[in-house]
mmCIF file of C-alpha atoms in Angstrom:
data_model
loop_
_atom_site.group_PDB
_atom_site.id
_atom_site.type_symbol
_atom_site.label_atom_id
_atom_site.label_comp_id
_atom_site.label_asym_id
_atom_site.label_seq_id
_atom_site.Cartn_x
_atom_site.Cartn_y
_atom_site.Cartn_z
ATOM 1 C CA MET A 1 -124.732 -144.393 54.779
ATOM 2 C CA GLN A 2 -125.182 -142.261 57.895
ATOM 3 C CA ASP A 3 -121.944 -140.422 57.050
ATOM 4 C CA ILE A 4 -123.292 -139.585 53.577
ATOM 5 C CA LEU A 5 -126.623 -138.354 54.994
ATOM 6 C CA ALA A 6 -124.792 -136.202 57.553
ATOM 7 C CA LEU A 7 -122.587 -134.830 54.779
ATOM 8 C CA MET A 8 -125.636 -133.908 52.660
ATOM 9 C CA GLN A 9 -126.907 -131.720 55.488
ATOM 10 C CA GLN A 10 -123.783 -129.547 55.446
ATOM 11 C CA PRO A 11 -124.062 -126.432 53.193
ATOM 12 C CA GLU A 12 -120.273 -126.309 52.794
ATOM 13 C CA ALA A 13 -120.342 -129.843 51.380
ATOM 14 C CA TRP A 14 -122.750 -128.754 48.630
ATOM 15 C CA VAL A 15 -120.572 -125.717 47.840
ATOM 16 C CA ALA A 16 -117.505 -127.964 47.635
ATOM 17 C CA LEU A 17 -119.401 -130.408 45.395
ATOM 18 C CA GLY A 18 -120.585 -127.684 43.016
ATOM 19 C CA THR A 19 -117.122 -126.133 42.784
ATOM 20 C CA LEU A 20 -115.454 -129.498 42.277
ATOM 21 C CA VAL A 21 -117.942 -130.589 39.585
ATOM 22 C CA VAL A 22 -117.241 -127.402 37.599
ATOM 23 C CA MET A 23 -113.490 -127.872 38.066
ATOM 24 C CA GLU A 24 -113.610 -131.524 36.974
ATOM 25 C CA VAL A 25 -115.724 -130.705 33.902
ATOM 26 C CA VAL A 26 -113.285 -127.966 32.876
ATOM 27 C CA LEU A 27 -110.287 -130.278 33.394
ATOM 28 C CA GLY A 28 -112.125 -132.954 31.421
ATOM 29 C CA ILE A 29 -112.269 -130.688 28.339
ATOM 30 C CA ASP A 30 -108.540 -131.284 27.749
ATOM 31 C CA ASN A 31 -109.040 -135.037 27.885
ATOM 32 C CA LEU A 32 -112.117 -134.869 25.642
ATOM 33 C CA LEU A 33 -110.353 -132.767 22.993
ATOM 34 C CA PHE A 34 -107.597 -135.356 22.689
ATOM 35 C CA ILE A 35 -110.066 -138.267 22.539
ATOM 36 C CA SER A 36 -112.169 -136.487 19.891
ATOM 37 C CA ILE A 37 -109.239 -135.648 17.614
ATOM 38 C CA LEU A 38 -107.696 -139.104 17.933
ATOM 39 C CA SER A 39 -110.949 -141.021 17.428
ATOM 40 C CA ASN A 40 -111.717 -138.988 14.278
ATOM 41 C CA LYS A 41 -108.648 -140.565 12.654
ATOM 42 C CA LEU A 42 -110.205 -144.029 12.907
ATOM 43 C CA PRO A 43 -112.641 -145.567 10.392
ATOM 44 C CA GLU A 44 -116.123 -144.135 10.942
ATOM 45 C CA ASP A 45 -117.577 -147.375 12.321
ATOM 46 C CA GLN A 46 -114.922 -147.469 15.092
ATOM 47 C CA ARG A 47 -115.004 -143.847 16.232
ATOM 48 C CA GLU A 48 -117.897 -143.899 18.671
ATOM 49 C CA ARG A 49 -116.680 -147.149 20.253
ATOM 50 C CA ALA A 50 -113.186 -145.667 20.716
ATOM 51 C CA ARG A 51 -114.651 -142.553 22.366
ATOM 52 C CA LYS A 52 -116.805 -144.609 24.738
ATOM 53 C CA ILE A 53 -113.896 -146.886 25.657
ATOM 54 C CA GLY A 54 -111.576 -143.884 26.151
ATOM 55 C CA ILE A 55 -114.040 -142.076 28.425
ATOM 56 C CA GLY A 56 -114.896 -145.318 30.243
ATOM 57 C CA LEU A 57 -111.191 -145.887 30.926
ATOM 58 C CA ALA A 58 -110.963 -142.300 32.221
ATOM 59 C CA LEU A 59 -113.771 -142.999 34.691
ATOM 60 C CA ILE A 60 -112.272 -146.335 35.829
ATOM 61 C CA MET A 61 -108.862 -144.720 36.243
ATOM 62 C CA ARG A 62 -110.201 -141.780 38.262
ATOM 63 C CA LEU A 63 -112.277 -144.007 40.560
ATOM 64 C CA GLY A 64 -109.312 -146.369 40.951
ATOM 65 C CA LEU A 65 -107.071 -143.457 41.910
ATOM 66 C CA LEU A 66 -109.685 -142.231 44.399
ATOM 67 C CA ALA A 67 -109.525 -145.657 46.059
ATOM 68 C CA THR A 68 -105.799 -145.114 46.616
ATOM 69 C CA ILE A 69 -105.830 -141.510 47.830
ATOM 70 C CA ALA A 70 -103.091 -142.167 50.398
ATOM 71 C CA TRP A 71 -100.805 -143.296 47.554
ATOM 72 C CA ILE A 72 -101.894 -140.404 45.327
ATOM 73 C CA VAL A 73 -100.962 -137.861 48.005
ATOM 74 C CA GLN A 74 -97.505 -139.460 48.235
ATOM 75 C CA LEU A 75 -96.981 -138.783 44.519
ATOM 76 C CA THR A 76 -96.434 -135.140 45.401
ATOM 77 C CA GLN A 77 -93.472 -135.973 47.673
ATOM 78 C CA PRO A 78 -90.025 -135.273 46.126
ATOM 79 C CA VAL A 79 -88.137 -138.388 44.962
ATOM 80 C CA PHE A 80 -84.971 -136.740 43.593
ATOM 81 C CA ALA A 81 -83.452 -133.330 42.948
ATOM 82 C CA VAL A 82 -81.547 -131.913 39.974
ATOM 83 C CA TRP A 83 -79.571 -128.687 40.396
ATOM 84 C CA GLY A 84 -81.616 -127.805 43.446
ATOM 85 C CA ASN A 85 -84.975 -128.512 41.774
ATOM 86 C CA GLU A 86 -86.981 -131.282 43.439
ATOM 87 C CA PHE A 87 -89.112 -133.636 41.343
ATOM 88 C CA SER A 88 -91.960 -135.875 42.518
ATOM 89 C CA TRP A 89 -93.643 -138.727 40.657
ATOM 90 C CA LYS A 90 -96.464 -136.328 39.833
ATOM 91 C CA ASP A 91 -93.938 -133.960 38.217
ATOM 92 C CA ILE A 92 -92.426 -136.789 36.183
ATOM 93 C CA ILE A 93 -95.853 -137.953 34.982
ATOM 94 C CA LEU A 94 -96.833 -134.396 34.018
ATOM 95 C CA ILE A 95 -93.565 -133.833 32.123
ATOM 96 C CA VAL A 96 -93.819 -137.144 30.227
ATOM 97 C CA GLY A 97 -97.513 -136.576 29.487
ATOM 98 C CA GLY A 98 -96.853 -132.987 28.399
ATOM 99 C CA LEU A 99 -94.028 -134.056 26.082
ATOM 100 C CA PHE A 100 -96.276 -136.725 24.564
ATOM 101 C CA LEU A 101 -99.078 -134.192 24.050
ATOM 102 C CA VAL A 102 -96.718 -131.648 22.437
ATOM 103 C CA TRP A 103 -95.264 -134.348 20.177
ATOM 104 C CA LYS A 104 -98.692 -135.653 19.197
ATOM 105 C CA ALA A 105 -100.180 -132.202 18.553
ATOM 106 C CA THR A 106 -97.107 -131.117 16.540
ATOM 107 C CA LYS A 107 -97.276 -134.308 14.479
ATOM 108 C CA GLU A 108 -100.992 -133.810 13.767
ATOM 109 C CA ILE A 109 -100.454 -130.139 12.828
ATOM 110 C CA HIS A 110 -97.706 -131.249 10.430
ATOM 111 C CA HIS A 111 -100.063 -133.747 8.796
ATOM 112 C CA HIS A 112 -102.666 -131.005 8.322
ATOM 113 C CA VAL A 113 -100.308 -128.436 6.783
ATOM 114 C CA ASP A 114 -98.126 -130.849 4.788
ATOM 115 C CA PRO A 115 -98.891 -130.263 1.070
ATOM 116 C CA VAL A 116 -99.591 -133.911 0.316
ATOM 117 C CA ASP A 117 -102.758 -135.540 -0.951
ATOM 118 C CA HIS A 118 -105.298 -135.564 1.913
ATOM 119 C CA GLU A 119 -106.371 -139.146 1.369
ATOM 120 C CA ASP A 120 -102.795 -140.424 1.319
ATOM 121 C CA THR A 121 -102.083 -138.568 4.543
ATOM 122 C CA MET A 122 -105.114 -139.938 6.347
ATOM 123 C CA ILE A 123 -104.691 -143.520 5.171
ATOM 124 C CA GLY A 124 -100.911 -143.583 5.206
ATOM 125 C CA LYS A 125 -98.682 -141.969 7.788
ATOM 126 C CA ALA A 126 -101.438 -140.371 9.840
ATOM 127 C CA GLY A 127 -103.623 -143.474 9.956
ATOM 128 C CA ILE A 128 -103.774 -145.312 13.254
ATOM 129 C CA THR A 129 -105.167 -148.626 14.386
ATOM 130 C CA PHE A 130 -107.927 -149.022 16.951
ATOM 131 C CA GLY A 131 -105.488 -150.529 19.466
ATOM 132 C CA SER A 132 -102.986 -147.698 18.948
ATOM 133 C CA ALA A 133 -105.720 -145.098 19.489
ATOM 134 C CA ILE A 134 -106.860 -146.757 22.737
ATOM 135 C CA ALA A 135 -103.253 -147.030 23.980
ATOM 136 C CA GLN A 136 -102.643 -143.309 23.352
ATOM 137 C CA ILE A 137 -105.966 -142.365 24.964
ATOM 138 C CA LEU A 138 -105.095 -144.554 27.969
ATOM 139 C CA MET A 139 -101.741 -142.797 28.418
ATOM 140 C CA LEU A 140 -103.318 -139.333 28.385
ATOM 141 C CA ASP A 141 -106.189 -140.571 30.586
ATOM 142 C CA LEU A 142 -103.578 -141.441 33.209
ATOM 143 C CA VAL A 143 -101.956 -137.998 33.066
ATOM 144 C CA PHE A 144 -105.253 -136.082 33.174
ATOM 145 C CA SER A 145 -106.687 -138.410 35.846
ATOM 146 C CA ILE A 146 -103.775 -137.881 38.233
ATOM 147 C CA ASP A 147 -103.963 -134.102 37.712
ATOM 148 C CA SER A 148 -107.741 -134.230 38.231
ATOM 149 C CA ILE A 149 -107.638 -136.316 41.419
ATOM 150 C CA ILE A 150 -104.813 -134.336 43.016
ATOM 151 C CA THR A 151 -106.864 -131.184 42.324
ATOM 152 C CA ALA A 152 -109.882 -132.834 43.962
ATOM 153 C CA VAL A 153 -107.848 -133.889 47.012
ATOM 154 C CA GLY A 154 -106.703 -130.291 47.425
ATOM 155 C CA MET A 155 -110.291 -129.000 47.388
ATOM 156 C CA THR A 156 -112.118 -131.349 49.765
ATOM 157 C CA PRO A 157 -111.242 -134.100 52.276
ATOM 158 C CA HIS A 158 -114.465 -136.044 51.557
ATOM 159 C CA VAL A 159 -114.031 -138.980 49.171
ATOM 160 C CA GLU A 160 -117.826 -139.181 48.645
ATOM 161 C CA ILE A 161 -117.848 -135.651 47.190
ATOM 162 C CA MET A 162 -114.888 -136.490 44.955
ATOM 163 C CA VAL A 163 -116.640 -139.610 43.615
ATOM 164 C CA VAL A 164 -119.865 -137.724 42.791
ATOM 165 C CA ALA A 165 -117.879 -134.908 41.109
ATOM 166 C CA VAL A 166 -115.789 -137.324 39.037
ATOM 167 C CA VAL A 167 -118.798 -139.401 37.920
ATOM 168 C CA THR A 168 -120.713 -136.219 37.004
ATOM 169 C CA ALA A 169 -117.766 -134.816 35.019
ATOM 170 C CA VAL A 170 -117.214 -138.074 33.117
ATOM 171 C CA THR A 171 -120.960 -138.292 32.363
ATOM 172 C CA VAL A 172 -120.781 -134.791 30.852
ATOM 173 C CA MET A 173 -117.756 -135.926 28.812
ATOM 174 C CA LEU A 174 -119.694 -138.962 27.586
ATOM 175 C CA LEU A 175 -122.681 -136.837 26.508
ATOM 176 C CA ALA A 176 -120.481 -134.228 24.809
ATOM 177 C CA ALA A 177 -118.061 -136.647 23.106
ATOM 178 C CA ASN A 178 -119.979 -137.396 19.892
ATOM 179 C CA PRO A 179 -121.278 -133.842 19.232
ATOM 180 C CA LEU A 180 -117.799 -132.381 19.862
ATOM 181 C CA ALA A 181 -116.059 -134.967 17.663
ATOM 182 C CA GLU A 182 -118.577 -134.440 14.840
ATOM 183 C CA PHE A 183 -118.230 -130.651 15.087
ATOM 184 C CA ILE A 184 -114.429 -130.905 14.984
ATOM 185 C CA GLY A 185 -114.596 -133.323 12.049
ATOM 186 C CA LYS A 186 -116.854 -131.036 9.987
ATOM 187 C CA ASN A 187 -114.794 -127.886 10.561
ATOM 188 C CA PRO A 188 -111.124 -128.127 9.463
ATOM 189 C CA THR A 189 -110.197 -124.799 11.075
ATOM 190 C CA ILE A 190 -111.568 -126.062 14.397
ATOM 191 C CA VAL A 191 -109.231 -129.075 14.113
ATOM 192 C CA MET A 192 -106.223 -126.753 13.912
ATOM 193 C CA LEU A 193 -107.549 -124.680 16.824
ATOM 194 C CA ALA A 194 -108.081 -127.815 18.939
ATOM 195 C CA LEU A 195 -104.555 -129.036 18.115
ATOM 196 C CA SER A 196 -103.215 -125.637 19.170
ATOM 197 C CA PHE A 197 -105.099 -126.036 22.456
ATOM 198 C CA LEU A 198 -103.473 -129.448 22.972
ATOM 199 C CA LEU A 199 -100.077 -127.878 22.258
ATOM 200 C CA LEU A 200 -100.804 -125.201 24.863
ATOM 201 C CA ILE A 201 -102.003 -127.776 27.400
ATOM 202 C CA GLY A 202 -98.942 -129.971 26.810
ATOM 203 C CA THR A 203 -96.591 -127.013 27.333
ATOM 204 C CA THR A 204 -98.457 -126.124 30.526
ATOM 205 C CA LEU A 205 -98.116 -129.689 31.840
ATOM 206 C CA ILE A 206 -94.361 -129.598 31.215
ATOM 207 C CA ALA A 207 -94.076 -126.232 32.978
ATOM 208 C CA GLU A 208 -96.086 -127.572 35.950
ATOM 209 C CA GLY A 209 -93.789 -130.609 36.069
ATOM 210 C CA PHE A 210 -90.763 -128.303 36.350
ATOM 211 C CA GLY A 211 -92.396 -126.393 39.199
ATOM 212 C CA VAL A 212 -93.577 -123.367 37.217
ATOM 213 C CA HIS A 213 -97.187 -122.870 38.267
ATOM 214 C CA VAL A 214 -99.374 -121.492 35.486
ATOM 215 C CA PRO A 215 -102.834 -120.441 36.775
ATOM 216 C CA LYS A 216 -105.398 -122.571 34.936
ATOM 217 C CA GLY A 217 -107.688 -119.547 34.664
ATOM 218 C CA TYR A 218 -105.231 -117.860 32.281
ATOM 219 C CA ILE A 219 -105.047 -120.972 30.097
ATOM 220 C CA TYR A 220 -108.796 -121.439 29.825
ATOM 221 C CA ALA A 221 -109.385 -117.711 29.333
ATOM 222 C CA ALA A 222 -106.964 -117.763 26.378
ATOM 223 C CA MET A 223 -108.681 -120.862 24.985
ATOM 224 C CA ALA A 224 -112.122 -119.279 25.392
ATOM 225 C CA PHE A 225 -110.975 -116.076 23.659
ATOM 226 C CA SER A 226 -109.515 -118.057 20.741
ATOM 227 C CA ALA A 227 -112.713 -120.108 20.465
ATOM 228 C CA ILE A 228 -114.837 -116.919 20.386
ATOM 229 C CA VAL A 229 -112.640 -115.409 17.643
ATOM 230 C CA GLU A 230 -112.886 -118.636 15.626
ATOM 231 C CA GLY A 231 -116.666 -118.643 16.153
ATOM 232 C CA LEU A 232 -116.858 -115.109 14.721
ATOM 233 C CA ASN A 233 -114.722 -116.204 11.749
ATOM 234 C CA MET A 234 -117.050 -119.149 11.095
ATOM 235 C CA TRP A 235 -120.065 -116.855 11.348
ATOM 236 C CA ALA A 236 -118.492 -114.445 8.824
ATOM 237 C CA ARG A 237 -117.599 -117.289 6.434
ATOM 238 C CA ASN A 238 -121.121 -118.714 6.598
ATOM 239 C CA ALA A 239 -122.574 -115.261 5.975
ATOM 240 C CA ARG A 240 -120.402 -114.884 2.847
ATOM 241 C CA VAL A 241 -121.435 -118.343 1.605
ATOM 242 C CA ARG A 242 -125.131 -117.516 2.123
ATOM 243 C CA GLU A 243 -124.690 -114.190 0.334
ATOM 244 C CA LYS A 244 -123.086 -115.876 -2.688
ATOM 245 C CA ALA A 245 -125.751 -118.580 -2.759
ATOM 246 C CA SER A 246 -128.694 -116.181 -2.539
ATOM 247 C CA PRO A 247 -130.291 -115.154 -5.885
ATOM 248 C CA ARG A 248 -129.522 -111.623 -7.016
#
C-alpha cells in the first residue's frame, strides 16, 4: 500500500499511466472489432453474452499474464533460427494469430461478396455456434493480450500502473462493445471496412512475427483515414436518401 501511495506522488508515474491507458485502449480496438464482428453472427439473444464473455476473458488473460511478467519477458528470447532469422515464442504466437486473423477476415469477406442468398449464407456456412465463437475470441484474446502486455512492459516497470491501464482499457472495451457491434450490424459497408481492418491487422502481426517492424502509428492513421472517408460516404448517402424522401 505504501508503495502505491509513493508511486501516486510521482509525476512521471501519472504520465506513464496516461500514455499506457491510451496505448492499451488503441490496442484494444483490434480485439473489439473482432469480437463485434464474430458476435454479430450469433443469434440475437446470444450476442451480448458472447461479447461480455469475450471481453471478460481478455481481462482475465491480461491480468494473468501480468502476474507472470518474468515469463512474459522470456517470450521475447529466441528459441530457434531459420536461415539466420531468429524466432521467439512471441513471434510464433503473432504469426499464428496473424494467419488466423487473415484467414478469418478473408472467409468473412468471401461470405459477404458471394452471390448467394443472404439468409442461406448466414444460417448455413457462415453460421457459428456459441462455443465456436467463444473459442475463436479466446484465441485472438491470447494474441492481443500478449502483444498488449509486452507493450506495457516496455513502457513502465511498475506492475501497478500496468494493472490500472489494463483494467481501464478493458472497461472502455466493455462500454463500447454493444454500441460498436450494433453500428457495425446496421451498416453493411462498415462490416466490409472492419473486415479490411482485421485483414490489415493480421498482415501486420505476421510481419511483426517475421521481424519486420511496422510502426503502429502508420496502421492506425490508415485506419482512421479510411474510417473518415467511409463516414463521408455514409453522410452523402443519408443526404441523398433524405433528399429523395422530402416532398417536392
